[in-house]
Amino acid sequence: MARQKSFIKLEGELGGILFYQTKDGFVARQKTGVSGDKIKSDPRFARTRENNAEFKRGAQGAKLIRSAFRDIAAGIADKRITSRLIREAVKIVKSDPVSLRGERNMLEGDQELLTGFEFNVDGTLASTFYVIFEASLDRVTGQATIDIPAFNPQKMMLIPEGTTHFRFLAAASTVDFENSRFRSARVASAELAVNRDVAALQLNAAFTPDANEQTVFVAFGIEFLQLVNGQHYPLINGNFNAMAFVLIDKPQA
């Protein structure tokens, strides 16, 4: 690697030399690497092609899941959720115990590896809500249920400054990885005051009748609010809002 000493600083490629800027200044180096055509055809890059194919399936699966929960996660998901979700989805692809290497996929992989996945690492559900709740799913009735016992918000929640109220959110989505489709339903509790005890409550999200053939993902979260002149407004700083996958149910083969 060589430093550019000319008063004219170059960026780009010229004559097989790459010119670019780093934190140490403008540098130049000879272009190296393997052509895309060679990677696609050379037997020596078979493993590379396999890894690329499986990464692509993981990325596609992550995009499908992200789309299924995009609506309910608005104002909660952090800026790195896409890259984090892809990383976990690739792990699911690689957990496929039946397909050949390079052909492993989300459908056959262990999708339950996403259980506990946090939509917002800056405000996780575990560090925000300390109450032990129960998540369950009934494929016969088509109901995903979150049961929350009575609790005192002041003692059992991490409440951001400026919060007057909060609400619970839940969503269930049937995800069809084979056909790249999903169907989602969401539900929210009433606005609950942070300075009053909360009675036991239940959230029910209905999922689609054909779910017996698909994996059902269930997410649960909290959104913090501020009451101003009779209107509940989401806090401008959404870093404390939290949501996670609390139940993932894959149909039995």
PDB file of C-alpha atoms in Angstrom:
ATOM      1  CA  MET A   1       0.000   0.000   0.000  1.00  0.00           C
ATOM      2  CA  ALA A   2       1.376   3.420  -0.967  1.00  0.00           C
ATOM      3  CA  ARG A   3       0.414   6.913   0.105  1.00  0.00           C
ATOM      4  CA  GLN A   4      -0.657   9.482  -2.483  1.00  0.00           C
ATOM      5  CA  LYS A   5       1.767  12.407  -2.217  1.00  0.00           C
ATOM      6  CA  SER A   6       0.515  14.463  -5.143  1.00  0.00           C
ATOM      7  CA  PHE A   7      -1.534  17.556  -4.401  1.00  0.00           C
ATOM      8  CA  ILE A   8      -4.170  15.965  -6.659  1.00  0.00           C
ATOM      9  CA  LYS A   9      -5.876  13.234  -4.643  1.00  0.00           C
ATOM     10  CA  LEU A  10      -7.388  10.413  -6.683  1.00  0.00           C
ATOM     11  CA  GLU A  11     -10.264   8.085  -5.861  1.00  0.00           C
ATOM     12  CA  GLY A  12     -11.282   5.145  -8.018  1.00  0.00           C
ATOM     13  CA  GLU A  13      -9.447   2.710 -10.309  1.00  0.00           C
ATOM     14  CA  LEU A  14      -6.809   3.521 -12.897  1.00  0.00           C
ATOM     15  CA  GLY A  15      -4.609   1.037 -14.710  1.00  0.00           C
ATOM     16  CA  GLY A  16      -5.235  -1.761 -12.221  1.00  0.00           C
ATOM     17  CA  ILE A  17      -4.464   0.533  -9.267  1.00  0.00           C
ATOM     18  CA  LEU A  18      -7.133   1.407  -6.699  1.00  0.00           C
ATOM     19  CA  PHE A  19      -7.036   4.920  -5.254  1.00  0.00           C
ATOM     20  CA  TYR A  20      -9.089   5.630  -2.126  1.00  0.00           C
ATOM     21  CA  GLN A  21      -9.239   7.554   1.140  1.00  0.00           C
ATOM     22  CA  THR A  22      -8.729   6.039   4.591  1.00  0.00           C
ATOM     23  CA  LYS A  23      -8.493   7.527   8.067  1.00  0.00           C
ATOM     24  CA  ASP A  24      -4.732   7.739   7.452  1.00  0.00           C
ATOM     25  CA  GLY A  25      -5.115   9.727   4.264  1.00  0.00           C
ATOM     26  CA  PHE A  26      -5.283   8.968   0.538  1.00  0.00           C
ATOM     27  CA  VAL A  27      -3.644   5.667  -0.448  1.00  0.00           C
ATOM     28  CA  ALA A  28      -3.183   3.496  -3.507  1.00  0.00           C
ATOM     29  CA  ARG A  29      -2.813  -0.242  -3.957  1.00  0.00           C
ATOM     30  CA  GLN A  30      -2.796  -2.745  -6.768  1.00  0.00           C
ATOM     31  CA  LYS A  31      -6.153  -4.260  -7.524  1.00  0.00           C
ATOM     32  CA  THR A  32      -6.360  -7.913  -6.514  1.00  0.00           C
ATOM     33  CA  GLY A  33      -9.059 -10.503  -6.252  1.00  0.00           C
ATOM     34  CA  VAL A  34     -10.829 -13.070  -8.342  1.00  0.00           C
ATOM     35  CA  SER A  35     -13.264 -12.305 -11.139  1.00  0.00           C
ATOM     36  CA  GLY A  36     -16.927 -13.051 -10.642  1.00  0.00           C
ATOM     37  CA  ASP A  37     -16.963 -15.403 -13.620  1.00  0.00           C
ATOM     38  CA  LYS A  38     -14.158 -17.462 -12.114  1.00  0.00           C
ATOM     39  CA  ILE A  39     -15.969 -17.761  -8.797  1.00  0.00           C
ATOM     40  CA  LYS A  40     -19.081 -18.939 -10.635  1.00  0.00           C
ATOM     41  CA  SER A  41     -17.329 -21.658 -12.648  1.00  0.00           C
ATOM     42  CA  ASP A  42     -13.954 -22.650 -11.179  1.00  0.00           C
ATOM     43  CA  PRO A  43     -14.152 -25.937  -9.184  1.00  0.00           C
ATOM     44  CA  ARG A  44     -11.727 -24.455  -6.654  1.00  0.00           C
ATOM     45  CA  PHE A  45     -14.408 -21.999  -5.583  1.00  0.00           C
ATOM     46  CA  ALA A  46     -17.137 -24.574  -4.983  1.00  0.00           C
ATOM     47  CA  ARG A  47     -17.210 -23.795  -1.248  1.00  0.00           C
ATOM     48  CA  THR A  48     -17.444 -20.089  -1.983  1.00  0.00           C
ATOM     49  CA  ARG A  49     -20.434 -20.682  -4.244  1.00  0.00           C
ATOM     50  CA  GLU A  50     -22.082 -22.816  -1.576  1.00  0.00           C
ATOM     51  CA  ASN A  51     -21.525 -20.195   1.110  1.00  0.00           C
ATOM     52  CA  ASN A  52     -22.806 -17.436  -1.148  1.00  0.00           C
ATOM     53  CA  ALA A  53     -25.954 -19.401  -1.979  1.00  0.00           C
ATOM     54  CA  GLU A  54     -26.706 -20.069   1.668  1.00  0.00           C
ATOM     55  CA  PHE A  55     -26.020 -16.485   2.679  1.00  0.00           C
ATOM     56  CA  LYS A  56     -28.447 -15.344  -0.007  1.00  0.00           C
ATOM     57  CA  ARG A  57     -31.164 -17.649   1.347  1.00  0.00           C
ATOM     58  CA  GLY A  58     -30.536 -16.348   4.843  1.00  0.00           C
ATOM     59  CA  ALA A  59     -30.777 -12.750   3.653  1.00  0.00           C
ATOM     60  CA  GLN A  60     -34.013 -13.501   1.802  1.00  0.00           C
ATOM     61  CA  GLY A  61     -35.465 -15.208   4.878  1.00  0.00           C
ATOM     62  CA  ALA A  62     -34.457 -12.289   7.092  1.00  0.00           C
ATOM     63  CA  LYS A  63     -36.097  -9.835   4.692  1.00  0.00           C
ATOM     64  CA  LEU A  64     -39.328 -11.843   4.760  1.00  0.00           C
ATOM     65  CA  ILE A  65     -39.415 -11.908   8.572  1.00  0.00           C
ATOM     66  CA  ARG A  66     -38.542  -8.229   8.769  1.00  0.00           C
ATOM     67  CA  SER A  67     -41.377  -7.405   6.374  1.00  0.00           C
ATOM     68  CA  ALA A  68     -43.837  -9.505   8.386  1.00  0.00           C
ATOM     69  CA  PHE A  69     -43.211  -7.376  11.498  1.00  0.00           C
ATOM     70  CA  ARG A  70     -42.302  -4.047   9.937  1.00  0.00           C
ATOM     71  CA  ASP A  71     -45.598  -2.385  10.865  1.00  0.00           C
ATOM     72  CA  ILE A  72     -45.670  -3.290  14.538  1.00  0.00           C
ATOM     73  CA  ALA A  73     -41.933  -2.724  14.968  1.00  0.00           C
ATOM     74  CA  ALA A  74     -42.031   0.834  13.636  1.00  0.00           C
ATOM     75  CA  GLY A  75     -40.600   3.090  16.330  1.00  0.00           C
ATOM     76  CA  ILE A  76     -39.017   0.127  18.108  1.00  0.00           C
ATOM     77  CA  ALA A  77     -36.506  -1.557  15.799  1.00  0.00           C
ATOM     78  CA  ASP A  78     -32.955  -0.224  15.959  1.00  0.00           C
ATOM     79  CA  LYS A  79     -30.920   0.806  12.923  1.00  0.00           C
ATOM     80  CA  ARG A  80     -28.945  -2.435  12.919  1.00  0.00           C
ATOM     81  CA  ILE A  81     -31.877  -4.817  12.988  1.00  0.00           C
ATOM     82  CA  THR A  82     -31.482  -5.829   9.329  1.00  0.00           C
ATOM     83  CA  SER A  83     -27.835  -6.880   9.638  1.00  0.00           C
ATOM     84  CA  ARG A  84     -28.485  -8.581  12.978  1.00  0.00           C
ATOM     85  CA  LEU A  85     -31.458 -10.468  11.601  1.00  0.00           C
ATOM     86  CA  ILE A  86     -29.493 -11.607   8.545  1.00  0.00           C
ATOM     87  CA  ARG A  87     -26.728 -12.937  10.791  1.00  0.00           C
ATOM     88  CA  GLU A  88     -29.223 -15.010  12.783  1.00  0.00           C
ATOM     89  CA  ALA A  89     -31.060 -16.161   9.651  1.00  0.00           C
ATOM     90  CA  VAL A  90     -27.820 -17.488   8.164  1.00  0.00           C
ATOM     91  CA  LYS A  91     -27.358 -19.526  11.355  1.00  0.00           C
ATOM     92  CA  ILE A  92     -30.810 -21.011  10.767  1.00  0.00           C
ATOM     93  CA  VAL A  93     -29.887 -21.903   7.189  1.00  0.00           C
ATOM     94  CA  LYS A  94     -26.716 -23.625   8.371  1.00  0.00           C
ATOM     95  CA  SER A  95     -28.710 -25.585  10.978  1.00  0.00           C
ATOM     96  CA  ASP A  96     -30.622 -27.415   8.218  1.00  0.00           C
ATOM     97  CA  PRO A  97     -29.903 -31.091   9.011  1.00  0.00           C
ATOM     98  CA  VAL A  98     -31.174 -32.661   5.784  1.00  0.00           C
ATOM     99  CA  SER A  99     -30.135 -30.601   2.749  1.00  0.00           C
ATOM    100  CA  LEU A 100     -26.784 -30.816   0.998  1.00  0.00           C
ATOM    101  CA  ARG A 101     -24.189 -28.141   1.650  1.00  0.00           C
ATOM    102  CA  GLY A 102     -24.976 -25.159  -0.528  1.00  0.00           C
ATOM    103  CA  GLU A 103     -28.657 -26.127  -0.605  1.00  0.00           C
ATOM    104  CA  ARG A 104     -29.474 -25.660   3.073  1.00  0.00           C
ATOM    105  CA  ASN A 105     -32.408 -23.319   3.659  1.00  0.00           C
ATOM    106  CA  MET A 106     -34.636 -21.525   6.173  1.00  0.00           C
ATOM    107  CA  LEU A 107     -37.532 -23.931   5.735  1.00  0.00           C
ATOM    108  CA  GLU A 108     -35.591 -26.965   6.946  1.00  0.00           C
ATOM    109  CA  GLY A 109     -33.453 -25.058   9.459  1.00  0.00           C
ATOM    110  CA  ASP A 110     -34.102 -24.550  13.164  1.00  0.00           C
ATOM    111  CA  GLN A 111     -36.220 -21.403  13.021  1.00  0.00           C
ATOM    112  CA  GLU A 112     -36.632 -21.455  16.798  1.00  0.00           C
ATOM    113  CA  LEU A 113     -33.080 -20.107  17.001  1.00  0.00           C
ATOM    114  CA  LEU A 114     -34.716 -16.695  16.605  1.00  0.00           C
ATOM    115  CA  THR A 115     -36.593 -17.070  19.905  1.00  0.00           C
ATOM    116  CA  GLY A 116     -35.508 -14.182  22.098  1.00  0.00           C
ATOM    117  CA  PHE A 117     -34.284 -12.079  19.187  1.00  0.00           C
ATOM    118  CA  GLU A 118     -34.486  -8.417  20.228  1.00  0.00           C
ATOM    119  CA  PHE A 119     -35.785  -5.809  17.803  1.00  0.00           C
ATOM    120  CA  ASN A 120     -33.937  -3.107  19.718  1.00  0.00           C
ATOM    121  CA  VAL A 121     -30.598  -3.948  21.332  1.00  0.00           C
ATOM    122  CA  ASP A 122     -30.517  -0.494  22.936  1.00  0.00           C
ATOM    123  CA  GLY A 123     -33.652  -1.298  24.903  1.00  0.00           C
ATOM    124  CA  THR A 124     -34.167  -5.037  25.261  1.00  0.00           C
ATOM    125  CA  LEU A 125     -37.384  -6.539  26.532  1.00  0.00           C
ATOM    126  CA  ALA A 126     -35.527  -8.367  29.299  1.00  0.00           C
ATOM    127  CA  SER A 127     -33.944  -5.161  30.594  1.00  0.00           C
ATOM    128  CA  THR A 128     -37.178  -3.141  30.317  1.00  0.00           C
ATOM    129  CA  PHE A 129     -39.937  -5.417  31.610  1.00  0.00           C
ATOM    130  CA  TYR A 130     -39.158  -7.630  34.610  1.00  0.00           C
ATOM    131  CA  VAL A 131     -42.490  -9.442  34.910  1.00  0.00           C
ATOM    132  CA  ILE A 132     -42.613 -13.136  34.028  1.00  0.00           C
ATOM    133  CA  PHE A 133     -45.283 -13.452  31.343  1.00  0.00           C
ATOM    134  CA  GLU A 134     -46.476 -16.481  29.385  1.00  0.00           C
ATOM    135  CA  ALA A 135     -46.666 -16.823  25.615  1.00  0.00           C
ATOM    136  CA  SER A 136     -48.725 -19.629  24.121  1.00  0.00           C
ATOM    137  CA  LEU A 137     -50.133 -20.657  20.776  1.00  0.00           C
ATOM    138  CA  ASP A 138     -53.136 -22.734  19.772  1.00  0.00           C
ATOM    139  CA  ARG A 139     -53.111 -23.883  16.151  1.00  0.00           C
ATOM    140  CA  VAL A 140     -56.670 -25.227  16.433  1.00  0.00           C
ATOM    141  CA  THR A 141     -58.253 -21.914  17.425  1.00  0.00           C
ATOM    142  CA  GLY A 142     -55.694 -19.801  15.564  1.00  0.00           C
ATOM    143  CA  GLN A 143     -54.747 -17.737  18.590  1.00  0.00           C
ATOM    144  CA  ALA A 144     -51.395 -16.536  19.890  1.00  0.00           C
ATOM    145  CA  THR A 145     -51.755 -15.420  23.498  1.00  0.00           C
ATOM    146  CA  ILE A 146     -49.652 -13.343  25.876  1.00  0.00           C
ATOM    147  CA  ASP A 147     -50.717 -13.622  29.528  1.00  0.00           C
ATOM    148  CA  ILE A 148     -49.374 -10.894  31.806  1.00  0.00           C
ATOM    149  CA  PRO A 149     -49.942 -11.085  35.579  1.00  0.00           C
ATOM    150  CA  ALA A 150     -50.766  -8.068  37.722  1.00  0.00           C
ATOM    151  CA  PHE A 151     -47.770  -5.855  38.494  1.00  0.00           C
ATOM    152  CA  ASN A 152     -46.585  -2.471  39.692  1.00  0.00           C
ATOM    153  CA  PRO A 153     -44.954  -0.515  36.819  1.00  0.00           C
ATOM    154  CA  GLN A 154     -42.759   1.515  39.162  1.00  0.00           C
ATOM    155  CA  LYS A 155     -41.182  -1.650  40.530  1.00  0.00           C
ATOM    156  CA  MET A 156     -41.276  -3.980  37.532  1.00  0.00           C
ATOM    157  CA  MET A 157     -40.383  -1.756  34.570  1.00  0.00           C
ATOM    158  CA  LEU A 158     -37.551   0.500  33.454  1.00  0.00           C
ATOM    159  CA  ILE A 159     -39.494   3.665  32.743  1.00  0.00           C
ATOM    160  CA  PRO A 160     -37.905   6.384  30.579  1.00  0.00           C
ATOM    161  CA  GLU A 161     -37.973   9.972  31.764  1.00  0.00           C
ATOM    162  CA  GLY A 162     -41.051  11.835  30.569  1.00  0.00           C
ATOM    163  CA  THR A 163     -43.226   8.712  30.314  1.00  0.00           C
ATOM    164  CA  THR A 164     -46.777   8.951  31.634  1.00  0.00           C
ATOM    165  CA  HIS A 165     -48.266   5.866  29.970  1.00  0.00           C
ATOM    166  CA  PHE A 166     -47.288   2.741  28.056  1.00  0.00           C
ATOM    167  CA  ARG A 167     -48.942   0.005  26.090  1.00  0.00           C
ATOM    168  CA  PHE A 168     -48.168  -3.588  25.298  1.00  0.00           C
ATOM    169  CA  LEU A 169     -47.936  -4.780  21.693  1.00  0.00           C
ATOM    170  CA  ALA A 170     -48.186  -8.290  20.299  1.00  0.00           C
ATOM    171  CA  ALA A 171     -48.152  -9.722  16.813  1.00  0.00           C
ATOM    172  CA  ALA A 172     -48.402 -13.146  15.233  1.00  0.00           C
ATOM    173  CA  SER A 173     -47.283 -13.893  11.703  1.00  0.00           C
ATOM    174  CA  THR A 174     -47.411 -17.046   9.645  1.00  0.00           C
ATOM    175  CA  VAL A 175     -44.315 -17.081   7.461  1.00  0.00           C
ATOM    176  CA  ASP A 176     -44.164 -19.204   4.318  1.00  0.00           C
ATOM    177  CA  PHE A 177     -40.471 -19.403   3.430  1.00  0.00           C
ATOM    178  CA  GLU A 178     -41.069 -21.688   0.476  1.00  0.00           C
ATOM    179  CA  ASN A 179     -43.315 -19.213  -1.341  1.00  0.00           C
ATOM    180  CA  SER A 180     -41.970 -15.993   0.234  1.00  0.00           C
ATOM    181  CA  ARG A 181     -45.307 -14.997   1.751  1.00  0.00           C
ATOM    182  CA  PHE A 182     -46.569 -13.979   5.168  1.00  0.00           C
ATOM    183  CA  ARG A 183     -49.744 -12.954   6.945  1.00  0.00           C
ATOM    184  CA  SER A 184     -49.596 -10.896  10.099  1.00  0.00           C
ATOM    185  CA  ALA A 185     -51.987  -9.715  12.800  1.00  0.00           C
ATOM    186  CA  ARG A 186     -51.244  -7.284  15.582  1.00  0.00           C
ATOM    187  CA  VAL A 187     -52.933  -6.233  18.803  1.00  0.00           C
ATOM    188  CA  ALA A 188     -52.267  -3.554  21.400  1.00  0.00           C
ATOM    189  CA  SER A 189     -53.403  -3.070  24.978  1.00  0.00           C
ATOM    190  CA  ALA A 190     -55.056   0.084  26.234  1.00  0.00           C
ATOM    191  CA  GLU A 191     -52.785   2.915  27.352  1.00  0.00           C
ATOM    192  CA  LEU A 192     -51.706   2.133  30.920  1.00  0.00           C
ATOM    193  CA  ALA A 193     -50.538   4.714  33.464  1.00  0.00           C
ATOM    194  CA  VAL A 194     -47.055   4.201  34.872  1.00  0.00           C
ATOM    195  CA  ASN A 195     -48.135   5.423  38.328  1.00  0.00           C
ATOM    196  CA  ARG A 196     -50.910   2.861  38.834  1.00  0.00           C
ATOM    197  CA  ASP A 197     -50.921  -0.866  39.466  1.00  0.00           C
ATOM    198  CA  VAL A 198     -51.786  -2.877  36.371  1.00  0.00           C
ATOM    199  CA  ALA A 199     -54.308  -5.704  36.631  1.00  0.00           C
ATOM    200  CA  ALA A 200     -53.660  -9.024  34.937  1.00  0.00           C
ATOM    201  CA  LEU A 201     -54.322  -8.800  31.228  1.00  0.00           C
ATOM    202  CA  GLN A 202     -54.219 -10.913  28.094  1.00  0.00           C
ATOM    203  CA  LEU A 203     -53.329 -10.100  24.495  1.00  0.00           C
ATOM    204  CA  ASN A 204     -54.670 -12.309  21.709  1.00  0.00           C
ATOM    205  CA  ALA A 205     -53.421 -12.153  18.131  1.00  0.00           C
ATOM    206  CA  ALA A 206     -55.216 -14.292  15.568  1.00  0.00           C
ATOM    207  CA  PHE A 207     -53.272 -16.017  12.812  1.00  0.00           C
ATOM    208  CA  THR A 208     -54.426 -17.497   9.519  1.00  0.00           C
ATOM    209  CA  PRO A 209     -56.295 -20.786   9.060  1.00  0.00           C
ATOM    210  CA  ASP A 210     -53.557 -22.288   6.845  1.00  0.00           C
ATOM    211  CA  ALA A 211     -50.962 -21.859   9.577  1.00  0.00           C
ATOM    212  CA  ASN A 212     -50.714 -25.603  10.158  1.00  0.00           C
ATOM    213  CA  GLU A 213     -48.372 -25.706   7.184  1.00  0.00           C
ATOM    214  CA  GLN A 214     -46.277 -22.705   8.205  1.00  0.00           C
ATOM    215  CA  THR A 215     -44.166 -21.415  11.052  1.00  0.00           C
ATOM    216  CA  VAL A 216     -45.857 -18.960  13.391  1.00  0.00           C
ATOM    217  CA  PHE A 217     -43.696 -16.167  14.810  1.00  0.00           C
ATOM    218  CA  VAL A 218     -44.987 -14.336  17.889  1.00  0.00           C
ATOM    219  CA  ALA A 219     -43.534 -11.005  19.023  1.00  0.00           C
ATOM    220  CA  PHE A 220     -44.271  -9.098  22.217  1.00  0.00           C
ATOM    221  CA  GLY A 221     -43.191  -5.607  23.167  1.00  0.00           C
ATOM    222  CA  ILE A 222     -43.727  -2.310  24.985  1.00  0.00           C
ATOM    223  CA  GLU A 223     -44.156   1.210  23.668  1.00  0.00           C
ATOM    224  CA  PHE A 224     -43.752   4.197  26.009  1.00  0.00           C
ATOM    225  CA  LEU A 225     -46.040   7.221  25.706  1.00  0.00           C
ATOM    226  CA  GLN A 226     -46.565  10.701  27.051  1.00  0.00           C
ATOM    227  CA  LEU A 227     -50.024  12.122  27.713  1.00  0.00           C
ATOM    228  CA  VAL A 228     -50.377  15.753  26.595  1.00  0.00           C
ATOM    229  CA  ASN A 229     -53.763  17.537  26.581  1.00  0.00           C
ATOM    230  CA  GLY A 230     -55.670  14.287  26.402  1.00  0.00           C
ATOM    231  CA  GLN A 231     -53.588  12.795  23.589  1.00  0.00           C
ATOM    232  CA  HIS A 232     -51.037   9.986  23.924  1.00  0.00           C
ATOM    233  CA  TYR A 233     -47.839  10.645  22.002  1.00  0.00           C
ATOM    234  CA  PRO A 234     -44.946   8.210  21.477  1.00  0.00           C
ATOM    235  CA  LEU A 235     -41.764   9.443  23.119  1.00  0.00           C
ATOM    236  CA  ILE A 236     -39.464  11.181  20.653  1.00  0.00           C
ATOM    237  CA  ASN A 237     -36.611   9.027  21.922  1.00  0.00           C
ATOM    238  CA  GLY A 238     -37.670   5.500  21.018  1.00  0.00           C
ATOM    239  CA  ASN A 239     -34.515   3.872  22.382  1.00  0.00           C
ATOM    240  CA  PHE A 240     -36.423   2.482  25.365  1.00  0.00           C
ATOM    241  CA  ASN A 241     -39.197   0.810  23.380  1.00  0.00           C
ATOM    242  CA  ALA A 242     -38.668  -2.939  23.382  1.00  0.00           C
ATOM    243  CA  MET A 243     -39.834  -5.995  21.455  1.00  0.00           C
ATOM    244  CA  ALA A 244     -38.642  -9.560  21.024  1.00  0.00           C
ATOM    245  CA  PHE A 245     -39.702 -12.852  19.495  1.00  0.00           C
ATOM    246  CA  VAL A 246     -41.159 -14.704  22.467  1.00  0.00           C
ATOM    247  CA  LEU A 247     -42.507 -17.775  20.684  1.00  0.00           C
ATOM    248  CA  ILE A 248     -41.706 -19.484  17.392  1.00  0.00           C
ATOM    249  CA  ASP A 249     -43.693 -22.571  16.495  1.00  0.00           C
ATOM    250  CA  LYS A 250     -42.639 -24.647  13.511  1.00  0.00           C
ATOM    251  CA  PRO A 251     -45.160 -27.250  12.281  1.00  0.00           C
ATOM    252  CA  GLN A 252     -44.162 -30.822  12.801  1.00  0.00           C
ATOM    253  CA  ALA A 253     -43.125 -32.725   9.692  1.00  0.00           C
TER     254      ALA A 253
END
